[in-house]
Coordinates of C-alpha atoms in Angstrom, one line a residue:
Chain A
X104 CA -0.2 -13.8 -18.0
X105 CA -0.3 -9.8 -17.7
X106 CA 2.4 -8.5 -15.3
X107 CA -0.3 -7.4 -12.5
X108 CA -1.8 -11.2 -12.7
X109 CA 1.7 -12.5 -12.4
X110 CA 2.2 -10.1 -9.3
X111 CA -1.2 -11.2 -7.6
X112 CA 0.0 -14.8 -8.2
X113 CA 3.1 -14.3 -5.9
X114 CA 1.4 -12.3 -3.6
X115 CA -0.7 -15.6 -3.0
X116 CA 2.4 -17.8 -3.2
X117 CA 4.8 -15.5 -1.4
X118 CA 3.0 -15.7 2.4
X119 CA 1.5 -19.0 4.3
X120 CA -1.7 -17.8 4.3
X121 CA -3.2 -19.4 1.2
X122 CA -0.7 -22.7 2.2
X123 CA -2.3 -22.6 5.6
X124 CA -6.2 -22.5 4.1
X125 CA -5.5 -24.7 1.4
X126 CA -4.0 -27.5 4.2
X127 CA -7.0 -26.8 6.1
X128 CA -9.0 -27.7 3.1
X129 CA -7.3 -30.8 2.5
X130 CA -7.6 -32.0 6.7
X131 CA -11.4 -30.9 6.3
X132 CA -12.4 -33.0 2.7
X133 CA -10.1 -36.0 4.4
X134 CA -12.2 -36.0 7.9
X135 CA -15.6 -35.8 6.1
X136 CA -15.3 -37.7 3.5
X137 CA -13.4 -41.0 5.9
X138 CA -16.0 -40.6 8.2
X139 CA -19.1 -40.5 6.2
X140 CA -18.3 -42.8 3.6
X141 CA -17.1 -45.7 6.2
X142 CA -19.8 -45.2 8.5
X143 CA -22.7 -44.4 6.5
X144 CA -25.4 -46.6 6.5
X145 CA -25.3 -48.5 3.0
X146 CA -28.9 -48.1 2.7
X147 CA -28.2 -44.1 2.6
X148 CA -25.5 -44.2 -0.2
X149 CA -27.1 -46.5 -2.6
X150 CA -29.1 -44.0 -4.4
X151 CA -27.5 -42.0 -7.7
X152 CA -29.0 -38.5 -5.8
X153 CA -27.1 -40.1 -2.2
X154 CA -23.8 -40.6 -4.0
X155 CA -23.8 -37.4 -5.6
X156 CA -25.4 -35.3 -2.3
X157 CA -22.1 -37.7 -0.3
X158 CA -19.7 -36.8 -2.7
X159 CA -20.4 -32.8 -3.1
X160 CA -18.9 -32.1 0.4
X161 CA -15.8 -30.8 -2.4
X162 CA -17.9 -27.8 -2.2
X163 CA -16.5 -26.4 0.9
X164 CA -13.4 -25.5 -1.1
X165 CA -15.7 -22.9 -2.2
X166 CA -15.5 -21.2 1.6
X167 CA -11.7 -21.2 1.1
X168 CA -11.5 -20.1 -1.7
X169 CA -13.8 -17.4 -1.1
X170 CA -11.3 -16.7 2.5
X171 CA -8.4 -16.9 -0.2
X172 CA -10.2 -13.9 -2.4
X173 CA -10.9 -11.8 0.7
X174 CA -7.4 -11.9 1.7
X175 CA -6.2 -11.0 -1.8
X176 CA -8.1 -7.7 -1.0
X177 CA -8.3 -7.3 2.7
X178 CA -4.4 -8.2 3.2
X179 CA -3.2 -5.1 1.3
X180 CA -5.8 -3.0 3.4
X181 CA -4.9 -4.4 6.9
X182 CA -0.9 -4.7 6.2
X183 CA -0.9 -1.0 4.1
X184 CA 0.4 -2.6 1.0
X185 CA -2.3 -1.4 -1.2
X186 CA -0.7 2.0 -1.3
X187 CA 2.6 0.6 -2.5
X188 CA 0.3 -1.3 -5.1
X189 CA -1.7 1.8 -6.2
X190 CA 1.4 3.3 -6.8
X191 CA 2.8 0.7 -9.2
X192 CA -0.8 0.1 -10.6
X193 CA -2.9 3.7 -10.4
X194 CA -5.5 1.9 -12.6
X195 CA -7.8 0.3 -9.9
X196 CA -9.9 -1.2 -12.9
X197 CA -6.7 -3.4 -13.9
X198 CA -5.9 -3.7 -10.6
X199 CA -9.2 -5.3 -9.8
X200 CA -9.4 -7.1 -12.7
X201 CA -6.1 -9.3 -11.8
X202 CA -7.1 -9.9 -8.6
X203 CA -10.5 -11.2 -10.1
X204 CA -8.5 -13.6 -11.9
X205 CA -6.3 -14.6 -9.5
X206 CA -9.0 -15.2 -7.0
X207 CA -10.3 -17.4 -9.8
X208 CA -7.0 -19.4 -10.3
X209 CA -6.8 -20.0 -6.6
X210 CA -10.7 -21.1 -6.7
X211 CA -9.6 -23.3 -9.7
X212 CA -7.1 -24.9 -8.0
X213 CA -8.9 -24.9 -4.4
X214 CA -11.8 -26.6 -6.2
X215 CA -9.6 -29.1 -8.1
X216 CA -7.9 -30.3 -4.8
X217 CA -11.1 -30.1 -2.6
X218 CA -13.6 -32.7 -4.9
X219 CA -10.9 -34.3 -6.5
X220 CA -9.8 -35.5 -2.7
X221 CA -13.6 -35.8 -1.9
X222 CA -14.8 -38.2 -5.4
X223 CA -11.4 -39.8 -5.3
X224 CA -11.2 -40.8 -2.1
X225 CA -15.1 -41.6 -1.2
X226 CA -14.9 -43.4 -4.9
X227 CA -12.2 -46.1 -3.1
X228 CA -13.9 -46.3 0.4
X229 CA -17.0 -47.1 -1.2
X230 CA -16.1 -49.4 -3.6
X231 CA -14.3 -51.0 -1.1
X232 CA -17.2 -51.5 0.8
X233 CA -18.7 -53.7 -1.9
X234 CA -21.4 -50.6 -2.5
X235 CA -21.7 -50.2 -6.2
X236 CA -21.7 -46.9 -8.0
X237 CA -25.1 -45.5 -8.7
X238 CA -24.5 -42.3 -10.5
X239 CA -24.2 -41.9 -14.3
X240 CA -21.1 -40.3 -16.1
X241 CA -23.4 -37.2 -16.4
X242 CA -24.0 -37.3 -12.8
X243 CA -20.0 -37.2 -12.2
X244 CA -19.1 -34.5 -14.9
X245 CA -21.9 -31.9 -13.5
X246 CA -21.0 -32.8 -9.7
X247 CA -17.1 -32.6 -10.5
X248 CA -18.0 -29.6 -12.9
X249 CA -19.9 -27.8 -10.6
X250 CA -17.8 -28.1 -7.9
X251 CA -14.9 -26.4 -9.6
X252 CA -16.4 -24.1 -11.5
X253 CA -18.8 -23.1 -8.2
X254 CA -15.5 -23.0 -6.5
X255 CA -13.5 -20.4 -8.6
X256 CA -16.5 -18.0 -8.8
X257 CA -16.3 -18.3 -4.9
X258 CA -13.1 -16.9 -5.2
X259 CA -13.9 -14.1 -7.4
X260 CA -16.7 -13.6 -5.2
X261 CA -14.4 -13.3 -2.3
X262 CA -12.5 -11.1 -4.2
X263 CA -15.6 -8.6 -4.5
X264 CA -16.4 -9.4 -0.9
X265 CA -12.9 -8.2 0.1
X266 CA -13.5 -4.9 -2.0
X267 CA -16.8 -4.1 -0.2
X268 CA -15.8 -4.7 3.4
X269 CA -11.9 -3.8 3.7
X270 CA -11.8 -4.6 6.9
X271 CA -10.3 -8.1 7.2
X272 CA -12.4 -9.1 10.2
X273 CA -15.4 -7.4 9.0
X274 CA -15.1 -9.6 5.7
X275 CA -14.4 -13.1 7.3
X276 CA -17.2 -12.8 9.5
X277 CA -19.7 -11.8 7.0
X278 CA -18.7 -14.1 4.6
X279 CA -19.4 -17.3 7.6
X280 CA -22.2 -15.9 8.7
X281 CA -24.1 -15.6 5.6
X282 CA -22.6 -19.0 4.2
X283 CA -23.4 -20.9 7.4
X284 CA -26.5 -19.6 9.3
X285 CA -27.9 -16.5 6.9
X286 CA -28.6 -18.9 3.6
X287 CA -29.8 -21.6 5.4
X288 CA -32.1 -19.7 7.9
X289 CA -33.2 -18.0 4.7
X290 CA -33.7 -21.6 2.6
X291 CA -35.2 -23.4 5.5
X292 CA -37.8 -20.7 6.2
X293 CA -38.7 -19.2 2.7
X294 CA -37.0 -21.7 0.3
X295 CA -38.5 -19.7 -2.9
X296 CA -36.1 -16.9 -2.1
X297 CA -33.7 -19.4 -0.6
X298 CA -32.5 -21.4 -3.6
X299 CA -31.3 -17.9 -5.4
X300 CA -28.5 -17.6 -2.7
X301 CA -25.2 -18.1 -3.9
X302 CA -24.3 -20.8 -1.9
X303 CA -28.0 -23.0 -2.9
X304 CA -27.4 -22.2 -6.2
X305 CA -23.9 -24.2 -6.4
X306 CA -25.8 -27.0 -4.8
X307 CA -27.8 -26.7 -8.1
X308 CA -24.9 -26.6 -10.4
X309 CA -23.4 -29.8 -8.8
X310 CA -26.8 -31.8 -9.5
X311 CA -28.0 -31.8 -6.5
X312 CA -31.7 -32.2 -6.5
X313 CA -32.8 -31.1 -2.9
X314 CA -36.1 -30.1 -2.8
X315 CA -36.5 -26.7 -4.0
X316 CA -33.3 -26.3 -5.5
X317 CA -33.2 -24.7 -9.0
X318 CA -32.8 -27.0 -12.0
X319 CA -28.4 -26.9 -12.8
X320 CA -28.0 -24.5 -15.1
X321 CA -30.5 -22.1 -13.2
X322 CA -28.0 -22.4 -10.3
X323 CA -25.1 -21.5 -12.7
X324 CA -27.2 -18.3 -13.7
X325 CA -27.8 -17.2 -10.5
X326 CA -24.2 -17.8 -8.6
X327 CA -22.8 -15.6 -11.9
X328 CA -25.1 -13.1 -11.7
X329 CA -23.9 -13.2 -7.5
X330 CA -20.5 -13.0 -8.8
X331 CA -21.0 -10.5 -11.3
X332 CA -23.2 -8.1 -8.9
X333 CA -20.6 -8.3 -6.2
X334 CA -17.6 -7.9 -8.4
X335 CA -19.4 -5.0 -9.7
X336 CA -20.0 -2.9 -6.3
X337 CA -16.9 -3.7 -4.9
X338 CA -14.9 -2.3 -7.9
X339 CA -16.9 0.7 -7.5
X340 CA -16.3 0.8 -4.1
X341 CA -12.5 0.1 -4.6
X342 CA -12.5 3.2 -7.4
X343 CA -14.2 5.5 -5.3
X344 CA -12.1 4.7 -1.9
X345 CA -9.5 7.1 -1.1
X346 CA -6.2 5.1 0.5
X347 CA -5.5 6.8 3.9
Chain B
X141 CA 11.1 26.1 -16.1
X142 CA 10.9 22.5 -15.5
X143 CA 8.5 21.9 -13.1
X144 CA 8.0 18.6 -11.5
X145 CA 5.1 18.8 -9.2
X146 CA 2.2 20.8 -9.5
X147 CA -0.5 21.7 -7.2
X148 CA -3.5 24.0 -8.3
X149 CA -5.3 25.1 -5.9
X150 CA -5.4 21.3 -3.9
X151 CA -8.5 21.4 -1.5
X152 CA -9.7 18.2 0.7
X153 CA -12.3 18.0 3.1
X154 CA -13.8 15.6 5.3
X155 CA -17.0 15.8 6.6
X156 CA -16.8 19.5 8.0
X157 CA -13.0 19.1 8.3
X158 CA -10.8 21.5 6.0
X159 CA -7.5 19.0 5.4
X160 CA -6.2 20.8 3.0
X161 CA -7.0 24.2 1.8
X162 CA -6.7 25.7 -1.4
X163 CA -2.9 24.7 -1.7
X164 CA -1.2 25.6 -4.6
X165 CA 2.5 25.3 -4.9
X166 CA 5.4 24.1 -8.0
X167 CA 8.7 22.0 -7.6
X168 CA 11.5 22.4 -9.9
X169 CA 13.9 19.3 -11.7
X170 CA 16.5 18.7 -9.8
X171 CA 15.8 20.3 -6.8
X172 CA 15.2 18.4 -3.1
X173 CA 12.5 20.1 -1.3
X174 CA 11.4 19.8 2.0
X175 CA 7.5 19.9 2.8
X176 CA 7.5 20.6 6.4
X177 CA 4.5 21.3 9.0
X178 CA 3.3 20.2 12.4
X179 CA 1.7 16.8 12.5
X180 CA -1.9 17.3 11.1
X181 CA -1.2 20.1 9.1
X182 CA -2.2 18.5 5.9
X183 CA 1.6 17.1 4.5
X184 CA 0.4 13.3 3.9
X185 CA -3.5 14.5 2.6
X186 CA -1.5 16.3 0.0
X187 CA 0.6 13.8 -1.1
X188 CA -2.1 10.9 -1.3
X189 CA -3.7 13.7 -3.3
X190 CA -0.3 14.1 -5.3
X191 CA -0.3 10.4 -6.0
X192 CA -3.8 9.2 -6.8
X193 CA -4.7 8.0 -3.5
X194 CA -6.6 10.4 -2.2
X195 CA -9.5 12.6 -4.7
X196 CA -9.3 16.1 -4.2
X197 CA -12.5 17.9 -3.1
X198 CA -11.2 20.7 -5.6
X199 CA -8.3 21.7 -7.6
X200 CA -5.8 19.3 -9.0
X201 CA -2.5 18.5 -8.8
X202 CA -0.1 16.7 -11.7
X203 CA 3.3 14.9 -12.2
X204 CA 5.6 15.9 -15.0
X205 CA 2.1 17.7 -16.5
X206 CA -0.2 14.8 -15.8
X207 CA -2.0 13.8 -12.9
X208 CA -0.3 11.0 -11.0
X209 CA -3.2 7.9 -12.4
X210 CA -2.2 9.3 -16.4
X211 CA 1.2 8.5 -16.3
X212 CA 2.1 5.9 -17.8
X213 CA 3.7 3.0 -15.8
X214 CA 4.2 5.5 -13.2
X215 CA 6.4 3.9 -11.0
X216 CA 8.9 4.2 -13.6
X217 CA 9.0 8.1 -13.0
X218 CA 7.8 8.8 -9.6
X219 CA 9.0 6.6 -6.4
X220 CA 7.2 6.8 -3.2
X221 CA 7.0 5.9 0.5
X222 CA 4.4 7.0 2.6
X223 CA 4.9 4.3 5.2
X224 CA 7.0 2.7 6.8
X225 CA 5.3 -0.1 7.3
X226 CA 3.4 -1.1 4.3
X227 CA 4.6 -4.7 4.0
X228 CA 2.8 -8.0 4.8
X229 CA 5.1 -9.0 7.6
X230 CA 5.2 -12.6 6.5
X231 CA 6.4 -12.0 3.0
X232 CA 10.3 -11.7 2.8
X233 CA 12.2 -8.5 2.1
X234 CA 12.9 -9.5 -1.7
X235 CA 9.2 -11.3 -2.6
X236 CA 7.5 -7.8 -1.4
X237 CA 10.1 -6.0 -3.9
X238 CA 9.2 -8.6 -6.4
X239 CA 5.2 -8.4 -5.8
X240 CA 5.6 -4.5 -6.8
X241 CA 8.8 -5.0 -9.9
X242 CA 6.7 -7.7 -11.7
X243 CA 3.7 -5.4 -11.9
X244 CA 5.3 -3.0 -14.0
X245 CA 7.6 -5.8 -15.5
X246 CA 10.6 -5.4 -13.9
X247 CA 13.1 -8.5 -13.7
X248 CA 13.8 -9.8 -10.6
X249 CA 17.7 -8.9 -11.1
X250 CA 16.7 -5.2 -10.6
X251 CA 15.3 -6.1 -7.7
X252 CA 18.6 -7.5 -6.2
X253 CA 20.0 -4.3 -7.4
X254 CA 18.4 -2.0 -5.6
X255 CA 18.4 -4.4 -2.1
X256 CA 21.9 -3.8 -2.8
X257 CA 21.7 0.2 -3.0
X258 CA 19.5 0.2 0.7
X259 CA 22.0 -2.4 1.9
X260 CA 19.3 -5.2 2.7
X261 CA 21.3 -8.4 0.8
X262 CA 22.2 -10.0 3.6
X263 CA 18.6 -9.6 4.9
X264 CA 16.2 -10.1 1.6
X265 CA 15.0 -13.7 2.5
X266 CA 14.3 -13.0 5.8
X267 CA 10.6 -12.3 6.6
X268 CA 9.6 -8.7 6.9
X269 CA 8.2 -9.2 10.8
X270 CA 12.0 -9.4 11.6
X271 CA 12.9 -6.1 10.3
X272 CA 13.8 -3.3 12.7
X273 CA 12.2 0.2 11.9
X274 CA 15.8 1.5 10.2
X275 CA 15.3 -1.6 7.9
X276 CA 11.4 -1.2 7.0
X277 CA 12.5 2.3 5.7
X278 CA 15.0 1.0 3.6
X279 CA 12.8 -1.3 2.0
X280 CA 10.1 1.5 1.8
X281 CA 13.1 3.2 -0.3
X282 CA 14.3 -0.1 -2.1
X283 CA 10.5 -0.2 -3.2
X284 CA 10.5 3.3 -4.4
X285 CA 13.7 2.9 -6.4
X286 CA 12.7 0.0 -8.2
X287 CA 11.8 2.2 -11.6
X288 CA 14.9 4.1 -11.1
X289 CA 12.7 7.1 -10.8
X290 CA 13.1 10.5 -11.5
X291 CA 11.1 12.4 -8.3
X292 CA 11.0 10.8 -5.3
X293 CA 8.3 11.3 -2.7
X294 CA 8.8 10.8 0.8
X295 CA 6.4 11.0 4.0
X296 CA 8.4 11.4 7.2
X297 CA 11.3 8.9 5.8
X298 CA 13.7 9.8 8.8
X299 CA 10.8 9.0 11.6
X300 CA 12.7 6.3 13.7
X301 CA 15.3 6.4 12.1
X302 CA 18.4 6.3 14.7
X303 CA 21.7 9.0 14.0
X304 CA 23.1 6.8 11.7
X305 CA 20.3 6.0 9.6
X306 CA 19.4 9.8 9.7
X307 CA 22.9 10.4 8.5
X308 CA 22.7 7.7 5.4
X309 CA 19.1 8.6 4.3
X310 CA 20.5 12.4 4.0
X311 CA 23.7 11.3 2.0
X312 CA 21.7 8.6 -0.3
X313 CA 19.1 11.7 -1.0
X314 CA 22.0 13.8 -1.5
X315 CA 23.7 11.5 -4.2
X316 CA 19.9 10.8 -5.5
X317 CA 19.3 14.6 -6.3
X318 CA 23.3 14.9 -8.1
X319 CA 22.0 13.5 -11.1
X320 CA 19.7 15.8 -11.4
X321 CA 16.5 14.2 -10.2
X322 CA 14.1 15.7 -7.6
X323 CA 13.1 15.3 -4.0
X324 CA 10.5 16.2 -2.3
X325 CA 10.6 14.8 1.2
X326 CA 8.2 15.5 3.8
X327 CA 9.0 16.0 7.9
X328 CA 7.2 17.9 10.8
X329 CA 10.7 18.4 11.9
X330 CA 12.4 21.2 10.5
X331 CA 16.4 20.4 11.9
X332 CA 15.4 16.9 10.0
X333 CA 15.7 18.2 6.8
X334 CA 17.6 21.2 6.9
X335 CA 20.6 19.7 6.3
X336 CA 19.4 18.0 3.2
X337 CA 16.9 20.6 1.4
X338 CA 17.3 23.3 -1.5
X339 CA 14.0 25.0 -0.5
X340 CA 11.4 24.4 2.0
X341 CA 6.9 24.3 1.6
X342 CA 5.7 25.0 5.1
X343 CA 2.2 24.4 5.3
X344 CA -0.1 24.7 9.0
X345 CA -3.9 23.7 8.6
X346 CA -3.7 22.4 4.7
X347 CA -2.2 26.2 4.2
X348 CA 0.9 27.3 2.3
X349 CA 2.4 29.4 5.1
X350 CA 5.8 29.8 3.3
X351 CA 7.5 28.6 0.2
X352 CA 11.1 30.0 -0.1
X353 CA 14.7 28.4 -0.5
X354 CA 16.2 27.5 2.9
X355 CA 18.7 30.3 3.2
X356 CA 15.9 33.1 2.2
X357 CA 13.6 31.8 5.1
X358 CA 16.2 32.1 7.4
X359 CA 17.5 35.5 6.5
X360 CA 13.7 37.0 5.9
X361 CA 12.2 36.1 9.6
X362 CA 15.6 36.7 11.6
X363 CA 17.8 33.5 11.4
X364 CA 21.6 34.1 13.0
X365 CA 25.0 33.4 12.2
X366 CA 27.4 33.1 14.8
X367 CA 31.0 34.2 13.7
X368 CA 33.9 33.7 15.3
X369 CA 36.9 36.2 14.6
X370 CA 40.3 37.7 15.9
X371 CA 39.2 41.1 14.6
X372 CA 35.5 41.6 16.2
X373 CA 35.2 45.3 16.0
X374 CA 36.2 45.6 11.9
X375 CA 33.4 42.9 11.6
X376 CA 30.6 44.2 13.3
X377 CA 31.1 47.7 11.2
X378 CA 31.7 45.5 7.9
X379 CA 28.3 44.2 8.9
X380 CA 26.5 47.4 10.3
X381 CA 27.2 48.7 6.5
X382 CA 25.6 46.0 4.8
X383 CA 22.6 46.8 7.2
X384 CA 22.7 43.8 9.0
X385 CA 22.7 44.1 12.9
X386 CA 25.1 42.1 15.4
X387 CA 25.5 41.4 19.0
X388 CA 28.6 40.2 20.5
X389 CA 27.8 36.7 22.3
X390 CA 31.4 36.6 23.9
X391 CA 35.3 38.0 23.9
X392 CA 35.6 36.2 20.2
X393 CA 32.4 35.4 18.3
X394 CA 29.6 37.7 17.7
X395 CA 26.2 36.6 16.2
X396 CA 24.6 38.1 12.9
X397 CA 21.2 38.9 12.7
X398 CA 18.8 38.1 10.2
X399 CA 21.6 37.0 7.4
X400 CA 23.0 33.9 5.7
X401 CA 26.4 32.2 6.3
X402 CA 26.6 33.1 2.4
X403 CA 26.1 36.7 2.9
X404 CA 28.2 36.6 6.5
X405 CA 31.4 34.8 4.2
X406 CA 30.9 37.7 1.5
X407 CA 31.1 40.4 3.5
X408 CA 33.9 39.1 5.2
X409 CA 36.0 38.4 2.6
X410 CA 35.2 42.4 1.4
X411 CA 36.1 43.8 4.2
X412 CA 39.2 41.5 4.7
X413 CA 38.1 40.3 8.3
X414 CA 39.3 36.8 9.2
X415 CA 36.8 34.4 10.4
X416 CA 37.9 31.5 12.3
X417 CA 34.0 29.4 12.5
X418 CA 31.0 30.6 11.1
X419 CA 27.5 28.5 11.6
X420 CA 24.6 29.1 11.3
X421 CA 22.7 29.1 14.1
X422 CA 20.5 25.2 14.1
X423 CA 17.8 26.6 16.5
X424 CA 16.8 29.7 14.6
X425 CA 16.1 27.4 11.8
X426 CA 13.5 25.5 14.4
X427 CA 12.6 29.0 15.7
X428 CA 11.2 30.2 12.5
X429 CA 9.6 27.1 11.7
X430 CA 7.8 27.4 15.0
X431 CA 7.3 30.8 14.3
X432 CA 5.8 30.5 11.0
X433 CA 3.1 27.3 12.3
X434 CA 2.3 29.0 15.4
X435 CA 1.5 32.2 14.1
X436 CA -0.8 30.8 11.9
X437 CA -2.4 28.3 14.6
X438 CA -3.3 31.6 16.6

């Protein structure tokens, strides 16, 4: 691990703001996944494609993770550390490119914790409700696959977020409102331009088959190209923004 | 000569504001130098400039011969403080030292080490939201000191900073600049630093209004020395030949004008006159200072 990697790390592990978000992850999988899976109908989790759409609520680690990638950034502009760590790190390329990674890491492990809680724990309910498991072993790799690899690209992504709008707030907000009202507005009304949002395309890559969805590995395509784009602007953003 | 800092002809603007203007100046090893103006004048533009924070609209401005982003690992040659409170204020003391130390690879027992040279120990693994102001600037220093630098940079280091606190910052930058190493600390207050600089910038809208040693400024725009002798009358000729005009301020002490302790002692000691206190007068320090930045504000 490079010395600015290791330094990101701690600056994650050294406050309770990632403890706090991951704890809210954990409440959040618990709640959802209890209450669906004891109280839905059988008749709407028999299916392979209702098992897998029931068990990819693990993709809201994604939103926290993505929170956790936007602090990474925004922190050091709202608290005024990111002059200190200018001054130990100049290069802002470097810079950039640890906290990348270690928006990835914490995406990794948010994505991990997030549908491993959700398949585990649904897994048991449901079985213990005498339902019988639908979905293939392909069906579990992609939806446990896509979840975590969806997730740690939704904390780079919140990493690039951060970089574009500083301003903590400003970040946050934008990053609900386009997750929870823009993309669906955008895939309920014009689902052709819909299903190339970030957040439809790691539906795709968890297998979902939602009507107008892209195939999987179009959704992987698209949510890197997301990442990539946004990563992109906000290091030039980042390299062309003076510190005040 | 060794110079440390260089600035070429530093300009910054924003939008139709001039922040700084065409400023071009040089510090020398082992020298502390104050960098003193009114608030707004252009101190902290100049040293984000200074330190790769801030791009220059023109002209450029290096650390030992390179600018501040070419060094490498930086932090191992230049420390700096621009705020007081640049810490995430639920992150203890020693974990913000350690966030910065184990980006340049620094082990965590130099980060004990210099908690221990700002005095913090006691405090390190308390979070930073319980530090008082005096303690956030120590810190701010602890941070700085971490590479075991050669220049140190310093915004306004003695802003809320009580007696005491103004009294260790100037004897830690005193023993800092003993070895050798360089200073250059900045302060809209001139009495702040006077104490503790070699040689003073003064700049007023971005502009270099002076750049002199401490002593030359106050002998070139009138500073006093108030002498206090048994032999009054011996003195003020011993003075009146050196071309330096007196008045007498009462039956024992007169007051020098436009000269240097230095020079007073010499002449003194030439003209075998005994001095029982000579000081320079503190408020004709601020006097030029305000002199100098309201001149050029008119």
């Amino acid at each position: 691990m490079n010395h600015q990697l290791k330094a990101e790390v701690l600056k994650i592990r050294s406050t309770r703001t990632t403890m706090g978000l991951l704890l809210g992850l954990i409440a959040l999988a618990l709640l959802f996944t209890i209450l669906t899976c004891t109280l839905s109908p059988t008749s709407q989790v028999i299916t392979e494609q209702d098992q897998v759409g029931l068990l990819s609520f693990g993709s809201i680690a994604g939103v926290f993770a993505a929170l956790a990638g936007i602090m990474l950034v925004t922190s050091e502009y709202r608290f005024g550390t990111i002059r200190p760590t200018f001054l130990f790190n100049p290069s802002r390329r470097r810079l950039f490119g640890s906290k990348i990674a270690a928006g990835a890491l914490a995406g990794l492990v948010f994505g991990i914790i997030g549908e491993g809680l959700v398949f585990g724990i649904g897994i048991i309910i449901l079985k213990a409700r005498g339902i019988p498991i639908t979905m293939s072993a392909g069906n579990i790799t992609v939806l446990i696959a896509g979840a975590i690899v969806g997730t740690a690209l939704w904390g780079i992504l919140g990493v690039g977020l951060g970089a574009v709008v500083p301003n903590q707030v400003g970040a946050v907000i934008s990053l609900l409102a386009w997750g929870f009202v823009v993309e669906n507005l955008v895939f309920g009304f014009l689902p052709s331009i819909g299903r190339f949002l970030p957040v439809h395309a790691q539906d795709s890559m968890m297998g979902l088959t939602t009507q107008h969805l892209l195939p999987g590995d179009g959704g992987v395509a698209v949510l890197v190209v997301w990442t990539v784009a946004l990563a992109s602007i906000g290091l030039t953003m980042l390299k062309g923004r003076d510190v005040n | 000569m060794a110079y440390v800092v260089q600035s070429d002809s530093l300009t910054k603007k924003y939008g139709s504001i001039l922040a700084v203007d065409d400023l071009s100046f040089k510090i020398e090893s082992g020298t502390i130098t104050g960098f003193l103006g009114p608030n707004g004048a252009g101190k902290t533009t100049t040293l984000r400039m200074l330190l790769g924070l801030a791009n220059p609209t023109s002209g450029h401005a290096t650390i030992f011969d390179k600018p501040y982003e070419s060094l490498e690992t930086p932090a191992l040659r230049v420390g700096a403080v621009l705020e007081a409170t640049d810490f995430h204020p639920g992150r203890s003391g020693r974990d913000h030292l350690r966030t910065l130390s184990q980006a340049v690879g620094l082990p965590d027992a130099r980060v004990d080490e210099v908690l221990g040279v700002v005095e913090l120990q006691s405090a390190a693994k308390r979070r930073v939201k319980g530090y008082s102001l005096g303690m956030r600037q120590r810190l701010g220093l602890a941070a700085a000191l971490l590479g075991n630098p050669d220049l140190l940079v310093l915004d306004e280091p003695a802003n809320g900073l009580d007696p005491e606190g103004v009294r260790w910052l100037r004897d830690f930058l005193r023993d800092f600049a003993s070895g050798g190493r360089t200073v250059l600390i900045s302060s809209h207050v001139l009495a702040e630093v006077a104490q503790t600089v070699d040689q003073v910038l003064i700049i007023n809208h971005g502009r270099l209004v002076t750049e002199s040693s401490l002593d030359d400024l106050t002998a070139r725009v009138g500073g006093s020395v108030r002498v206090r002798s048994p032999q009054l009358t011996q003195l003020a000729e011993a003075l009146q030949r050196e071309g330096i005009s007196s008045t007498q301020s009462n039956d024992h002490a007169l007051l020098a004008l436009g000269t240097t302790s230095e020079q007073v002692g010499d002449i003194c000691f030439a003209a075998g006159v005994a001095i029982h206190e000579l000081v320079t007068e503190g408020s004709s320090l601020e006097e030029v200072f305000l002199d100098l930045t309201s001149g050029e504000a008119s």
